[in-house]
Tab-separated table of C-alpha atoms in Angstrom:
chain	number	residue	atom	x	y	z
A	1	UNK	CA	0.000	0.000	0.000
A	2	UNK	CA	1.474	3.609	-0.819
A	3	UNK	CA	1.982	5.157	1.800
A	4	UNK	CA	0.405	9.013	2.163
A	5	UNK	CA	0.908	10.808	5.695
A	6	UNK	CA	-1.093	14.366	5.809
A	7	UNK	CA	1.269	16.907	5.315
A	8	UNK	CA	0.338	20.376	3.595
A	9	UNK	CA	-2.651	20.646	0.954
A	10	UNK	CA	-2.394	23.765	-1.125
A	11	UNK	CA	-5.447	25.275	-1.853
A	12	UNK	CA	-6.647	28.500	-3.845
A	13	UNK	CA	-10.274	30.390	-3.298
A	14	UNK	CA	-12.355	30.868	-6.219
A	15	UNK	CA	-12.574	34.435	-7.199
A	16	UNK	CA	-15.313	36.671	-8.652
A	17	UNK	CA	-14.642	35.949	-12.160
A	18	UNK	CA	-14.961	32.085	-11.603
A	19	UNK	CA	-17.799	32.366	-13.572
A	20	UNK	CA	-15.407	33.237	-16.532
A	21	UNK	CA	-12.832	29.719	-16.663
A	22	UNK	CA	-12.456	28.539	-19.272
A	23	UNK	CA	-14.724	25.261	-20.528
A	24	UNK	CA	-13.273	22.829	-23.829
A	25	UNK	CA	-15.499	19.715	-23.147
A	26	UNK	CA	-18.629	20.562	-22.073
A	27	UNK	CA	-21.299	23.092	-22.533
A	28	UNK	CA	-20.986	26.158	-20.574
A	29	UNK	CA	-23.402	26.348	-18.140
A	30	UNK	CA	-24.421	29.110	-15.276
A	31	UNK	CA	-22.190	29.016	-12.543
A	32	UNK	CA	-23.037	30.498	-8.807
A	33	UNK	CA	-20.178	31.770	-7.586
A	34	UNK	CA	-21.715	32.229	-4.120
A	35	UNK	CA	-22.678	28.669	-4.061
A	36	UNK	CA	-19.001	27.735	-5.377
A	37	UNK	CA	-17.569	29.824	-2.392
A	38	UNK	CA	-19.570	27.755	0.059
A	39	UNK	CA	-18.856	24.451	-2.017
A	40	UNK	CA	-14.897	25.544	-1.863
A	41	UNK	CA	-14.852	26.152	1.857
A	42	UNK	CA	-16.524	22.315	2.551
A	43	UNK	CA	-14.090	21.077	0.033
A	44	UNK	CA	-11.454	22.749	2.434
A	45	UNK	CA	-12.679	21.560	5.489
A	46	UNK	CA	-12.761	17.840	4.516
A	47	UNK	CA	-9.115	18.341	3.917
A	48	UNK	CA	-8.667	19.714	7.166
A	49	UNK	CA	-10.371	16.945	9.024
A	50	UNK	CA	-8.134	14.529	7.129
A	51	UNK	CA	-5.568	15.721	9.026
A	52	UNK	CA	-3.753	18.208	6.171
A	53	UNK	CA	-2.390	21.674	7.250
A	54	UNK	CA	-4.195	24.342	4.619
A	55	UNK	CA	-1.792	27.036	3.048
A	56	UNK	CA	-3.538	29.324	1.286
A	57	UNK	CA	-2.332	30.731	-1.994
A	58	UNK	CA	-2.766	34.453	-2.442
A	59	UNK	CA	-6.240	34.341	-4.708
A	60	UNK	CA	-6.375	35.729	-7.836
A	61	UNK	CA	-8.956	38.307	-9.349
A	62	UNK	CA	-7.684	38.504	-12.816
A	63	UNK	CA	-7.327	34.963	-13.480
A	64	UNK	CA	-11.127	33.012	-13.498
A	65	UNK	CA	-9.071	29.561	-13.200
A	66	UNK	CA	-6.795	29.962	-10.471
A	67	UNK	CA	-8.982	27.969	-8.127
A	68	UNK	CA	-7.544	25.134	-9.730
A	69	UNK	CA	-3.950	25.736	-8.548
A	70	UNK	CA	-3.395	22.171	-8.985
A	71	UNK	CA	-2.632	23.017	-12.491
A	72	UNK	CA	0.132	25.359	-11.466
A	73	UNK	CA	3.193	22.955	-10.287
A	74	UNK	CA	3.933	19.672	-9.915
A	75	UNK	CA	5.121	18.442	-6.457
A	76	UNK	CA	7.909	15.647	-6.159
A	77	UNK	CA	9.925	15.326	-2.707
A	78	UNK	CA	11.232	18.467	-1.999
A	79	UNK	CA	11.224	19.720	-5.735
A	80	UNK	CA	8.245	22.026	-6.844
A	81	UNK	CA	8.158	22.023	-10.493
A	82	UNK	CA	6.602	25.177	-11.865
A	83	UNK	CA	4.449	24.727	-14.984
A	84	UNK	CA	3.433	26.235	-18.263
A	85	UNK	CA	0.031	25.697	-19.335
A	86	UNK	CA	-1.200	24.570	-22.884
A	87	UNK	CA	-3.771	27.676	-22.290
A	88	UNK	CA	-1.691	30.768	-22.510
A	89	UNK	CA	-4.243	33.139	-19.954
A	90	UNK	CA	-3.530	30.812	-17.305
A	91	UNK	CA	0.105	30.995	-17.325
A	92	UNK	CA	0.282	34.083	-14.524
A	93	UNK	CA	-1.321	31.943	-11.966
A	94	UNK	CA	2.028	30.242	-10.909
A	95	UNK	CA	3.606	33.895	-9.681
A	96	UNK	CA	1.175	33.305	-5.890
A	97	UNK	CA	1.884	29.573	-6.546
A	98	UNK	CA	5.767	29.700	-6.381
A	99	UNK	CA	5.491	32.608	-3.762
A	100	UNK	CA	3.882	29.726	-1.511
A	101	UNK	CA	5.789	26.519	-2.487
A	102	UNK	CA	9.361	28.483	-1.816
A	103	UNK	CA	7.824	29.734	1.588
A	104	UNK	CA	7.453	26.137	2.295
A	105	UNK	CA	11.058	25.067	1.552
A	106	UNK	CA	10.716	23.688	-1.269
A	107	UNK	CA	13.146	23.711	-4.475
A	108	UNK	CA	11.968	25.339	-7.356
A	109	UNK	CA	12.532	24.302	-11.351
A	110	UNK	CA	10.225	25.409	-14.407
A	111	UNK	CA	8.685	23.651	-17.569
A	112	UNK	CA	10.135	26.594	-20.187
A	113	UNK	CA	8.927	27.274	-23.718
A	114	UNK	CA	8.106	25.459	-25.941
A	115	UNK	CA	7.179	22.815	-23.261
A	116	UNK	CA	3.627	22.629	-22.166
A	117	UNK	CA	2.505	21.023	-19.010
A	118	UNK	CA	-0.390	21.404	-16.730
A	119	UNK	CA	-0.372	19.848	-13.303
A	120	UNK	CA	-4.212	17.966	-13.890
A	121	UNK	CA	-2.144	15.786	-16.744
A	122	UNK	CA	0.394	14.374	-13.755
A	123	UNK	CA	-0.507	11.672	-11.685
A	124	UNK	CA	1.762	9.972	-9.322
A	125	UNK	CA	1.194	6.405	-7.860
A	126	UNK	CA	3.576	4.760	-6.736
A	127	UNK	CA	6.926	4.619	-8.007
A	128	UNK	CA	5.209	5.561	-11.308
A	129	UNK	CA	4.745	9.118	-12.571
A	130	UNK	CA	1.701	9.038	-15.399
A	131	UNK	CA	1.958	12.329	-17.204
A	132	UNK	CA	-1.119	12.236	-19.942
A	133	UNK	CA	-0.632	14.297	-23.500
A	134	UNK	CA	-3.636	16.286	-23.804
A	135	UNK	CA	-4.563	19.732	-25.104
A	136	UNK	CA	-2.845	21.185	-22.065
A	137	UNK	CA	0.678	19.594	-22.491
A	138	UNK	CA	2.476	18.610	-25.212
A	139	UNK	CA	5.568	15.480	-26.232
A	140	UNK	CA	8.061	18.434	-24.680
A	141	UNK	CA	6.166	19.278	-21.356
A	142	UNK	CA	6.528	15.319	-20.515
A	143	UNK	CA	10.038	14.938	-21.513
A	144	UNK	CA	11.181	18.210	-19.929
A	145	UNK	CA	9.344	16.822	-16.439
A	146	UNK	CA	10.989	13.748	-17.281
A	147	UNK	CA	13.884	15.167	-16.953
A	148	UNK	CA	13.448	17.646	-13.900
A	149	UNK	CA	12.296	14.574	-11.942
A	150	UNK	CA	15.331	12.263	-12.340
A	151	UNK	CA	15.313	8.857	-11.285
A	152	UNK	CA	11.219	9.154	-11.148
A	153	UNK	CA	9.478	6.548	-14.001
A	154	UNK	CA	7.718	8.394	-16.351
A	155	UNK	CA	4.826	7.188	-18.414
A	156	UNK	CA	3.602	8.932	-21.174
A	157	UNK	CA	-0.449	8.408	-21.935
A	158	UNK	CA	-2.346	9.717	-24.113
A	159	UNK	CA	-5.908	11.494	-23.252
A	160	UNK	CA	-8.717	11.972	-25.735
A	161	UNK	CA	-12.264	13.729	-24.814
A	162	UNK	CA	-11.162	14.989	-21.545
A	163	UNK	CA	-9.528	18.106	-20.102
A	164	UNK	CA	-6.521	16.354	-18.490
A	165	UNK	CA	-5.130	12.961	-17.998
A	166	UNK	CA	-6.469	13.232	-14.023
A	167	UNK	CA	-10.041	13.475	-15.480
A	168	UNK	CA	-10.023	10.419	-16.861
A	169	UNK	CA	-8.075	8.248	-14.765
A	170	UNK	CA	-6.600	8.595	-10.744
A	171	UNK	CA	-5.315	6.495	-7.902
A	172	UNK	CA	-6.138	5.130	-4.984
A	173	UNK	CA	-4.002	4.665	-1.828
A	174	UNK	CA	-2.682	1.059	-3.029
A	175	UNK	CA	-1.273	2.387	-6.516
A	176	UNK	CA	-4.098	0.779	-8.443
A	177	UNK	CA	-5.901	2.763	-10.978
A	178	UNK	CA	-9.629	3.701	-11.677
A	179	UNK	CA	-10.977	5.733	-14.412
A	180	UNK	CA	-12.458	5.521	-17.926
A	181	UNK	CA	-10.810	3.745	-20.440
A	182	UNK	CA	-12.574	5.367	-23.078
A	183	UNK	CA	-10.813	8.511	-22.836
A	184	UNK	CA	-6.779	6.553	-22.187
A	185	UNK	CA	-4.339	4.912	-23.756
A	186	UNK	CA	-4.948	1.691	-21.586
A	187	UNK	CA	-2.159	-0.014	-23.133
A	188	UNK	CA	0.866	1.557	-21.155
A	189	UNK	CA	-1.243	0.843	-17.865
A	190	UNK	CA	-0.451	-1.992	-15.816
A	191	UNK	CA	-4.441	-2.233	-15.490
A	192	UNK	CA	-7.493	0.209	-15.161
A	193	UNK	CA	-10.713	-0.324	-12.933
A	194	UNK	CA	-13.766	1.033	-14.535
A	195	UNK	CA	-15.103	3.801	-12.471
A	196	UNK	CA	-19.294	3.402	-12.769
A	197	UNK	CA	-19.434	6.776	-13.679
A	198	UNK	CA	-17.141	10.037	-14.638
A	199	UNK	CA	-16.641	11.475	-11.367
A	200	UNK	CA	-15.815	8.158	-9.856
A	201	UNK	CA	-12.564	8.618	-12.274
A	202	UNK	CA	-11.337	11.201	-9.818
A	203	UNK	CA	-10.175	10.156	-6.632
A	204	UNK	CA	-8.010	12.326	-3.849
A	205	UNK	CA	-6.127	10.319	-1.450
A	206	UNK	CA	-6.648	11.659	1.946
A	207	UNK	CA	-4.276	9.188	3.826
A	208	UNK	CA	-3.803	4.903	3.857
A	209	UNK	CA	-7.259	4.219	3.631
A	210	UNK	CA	-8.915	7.326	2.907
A	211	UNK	CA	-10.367	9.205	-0.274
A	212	UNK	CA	-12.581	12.099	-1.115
A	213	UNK	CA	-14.668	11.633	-4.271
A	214	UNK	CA	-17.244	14.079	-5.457
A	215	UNK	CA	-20.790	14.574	-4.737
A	216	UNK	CA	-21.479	13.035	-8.019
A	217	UNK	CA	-20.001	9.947	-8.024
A	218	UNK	CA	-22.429	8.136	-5.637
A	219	UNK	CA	-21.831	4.684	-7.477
A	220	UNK	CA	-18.097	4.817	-7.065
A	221	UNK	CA	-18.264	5.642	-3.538
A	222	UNK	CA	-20.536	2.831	-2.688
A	223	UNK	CA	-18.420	0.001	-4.281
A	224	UNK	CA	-14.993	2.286	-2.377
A	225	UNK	CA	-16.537	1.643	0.762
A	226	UNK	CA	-17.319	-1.815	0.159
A	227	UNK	CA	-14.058	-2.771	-0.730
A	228	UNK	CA	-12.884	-1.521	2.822
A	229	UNK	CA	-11.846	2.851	1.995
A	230	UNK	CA	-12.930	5.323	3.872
A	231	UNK	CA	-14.635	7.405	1.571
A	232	UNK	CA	-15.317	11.407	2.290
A	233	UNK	CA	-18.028	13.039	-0.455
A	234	UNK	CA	-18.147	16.695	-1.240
A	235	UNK	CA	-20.324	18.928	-3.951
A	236	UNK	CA	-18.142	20.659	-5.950
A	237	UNK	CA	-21.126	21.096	-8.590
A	238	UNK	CA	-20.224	24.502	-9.451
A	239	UNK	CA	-16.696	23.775	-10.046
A	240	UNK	CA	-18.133	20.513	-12.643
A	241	UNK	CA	-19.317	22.890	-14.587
A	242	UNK	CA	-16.045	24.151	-15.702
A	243	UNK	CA	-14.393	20.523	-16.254
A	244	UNK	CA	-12.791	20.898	-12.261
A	245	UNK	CA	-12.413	17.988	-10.349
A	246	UNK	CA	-11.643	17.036	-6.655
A	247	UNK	CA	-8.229	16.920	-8.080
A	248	UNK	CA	-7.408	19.852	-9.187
A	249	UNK	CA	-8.645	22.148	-6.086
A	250	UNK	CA	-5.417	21.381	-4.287
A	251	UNK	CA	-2.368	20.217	-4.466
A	252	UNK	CA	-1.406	17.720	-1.307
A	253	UNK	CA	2.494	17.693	-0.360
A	254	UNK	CA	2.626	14.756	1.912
A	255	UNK	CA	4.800	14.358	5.235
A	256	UNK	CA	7.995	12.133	3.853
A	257	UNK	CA	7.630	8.720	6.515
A	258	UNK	CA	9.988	8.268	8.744
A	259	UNK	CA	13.342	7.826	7.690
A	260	UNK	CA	12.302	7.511	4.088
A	261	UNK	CA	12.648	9.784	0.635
A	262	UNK	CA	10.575	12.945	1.102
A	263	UNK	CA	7.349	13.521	-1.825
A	264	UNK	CA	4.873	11.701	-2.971
């Protein structure tokens, strides 16, 4: 089983121009970004009593995405990789993003031109790091991570119909994968479970035995808890609406175990 020990969950609060983010795969919708406030806070709370430490990162009026900071940098040990997103109007949101990761001690390296990467396409389980091609980052933005991280195994996959790689496909606490195998290359996976229905594709792990799925993934949960996970639900409805996830409304930086390698 991997082992995750709460440590510090970056998070960002939605701004006034939420409304605004930016939507590829579905059809824009109304968003209440009173209700998404409320929703946020919740989502921020579970974390909490999970046992993570919150660090705020300074909010953002003139960017409508920054709520999903997630996107911003890539976390591995005690190196915070800095990225460039695929979507050139989000690309100021990782100024309040470094500002926090270097308060926290962490070493600092960037994704540079003409390398795209956005954090939602990296997923790390295990020893494995799956970083998906998708509309947000391109064949450079996975080699140049490659790179940054080293020793790390990198897996290239390819995503089709969703936003990012971690909207199709996550992990729970054992390394084993869930998602919809529709929308990956299944055939650099060492194996996929079928999530019974989208959100059920994105999973957060909270701690050993511990997740938080969304609101609408009822399905998912059920057949979680039956196989012996503690399963936390939030509604993040408002945030759905503009192709977020649990994901991407944080980024977790886990407490290295004792005497082990710091990171995820």
């Amino acid at each position: 089983m991997t082992a995750v020990r709460p440590g510090t969950a970056l998070v960002r609060a939605p701004g006034p121009r939420l409304a605004e983010g930016i939507v590829t795969h579905v059809r824009r919708r109304p968003v209440d970004v009173g209700l998404a406030a409320r929703q946020h806070a919740e989502y921020v709370a579970a974390l909490a009593d999970a046992g993570w430490r919150v660090r705020e990162v300074e909010p953002s009026e003139a960017h409508p995405d920054a709520v999903f900071v997630e996107d911003t940098v890539v976390v591995c040990g005690d190196l915070a990789v800095m990225c460039r997103s695929g979507a050139p109007r989000r690309r100021g949101e990782t100024v309040a993003t470094e500002k926090a990761v270097r308060e926290l001690g962490l070493r600092v390296a960037r994704i540079e031109a003409p390398a795209t990467l956005d954090g939602g396409d990296v997923l790390q389980a295990g020893g494995t790091v799956y970083v998906g091609r998708s509309g947000r980052t391109n064949e450079e933005g996975v080699c140049e991570l490659a790179r940054l991280l080293g020793a790390r195994r990198v897996v290239p996959v390819a995503v089709a119909g969703r936003l990012h790689l971690k909207s199709a496909m996550t992990a729970l606490p054992d390394g084993s994968l869930i998602g919809l195998p529709q929308h990956v290359d299944t055939s650099v996976l060492p194996g996929l479970r079928v999530a019974p229905e989208p959100a059920g594709a994105h999973v957060v792990v909270l701690g050993p035995d511990h997740v938080l799925l969304a609101a609408s993934a009822p399905r998912t949960a059920e057949r979680l808890a039956a196989d012996g996970w503690r399963v936390t639900r939030v509604d993040i409805s408002e945030f759905e609406a503009l192709e977020g996830c649990v994901t991407c409304l944080s980024v977790l930086i886990p407490e290295p175990a004792p005497g082990g390698p710091a990171g995820p």
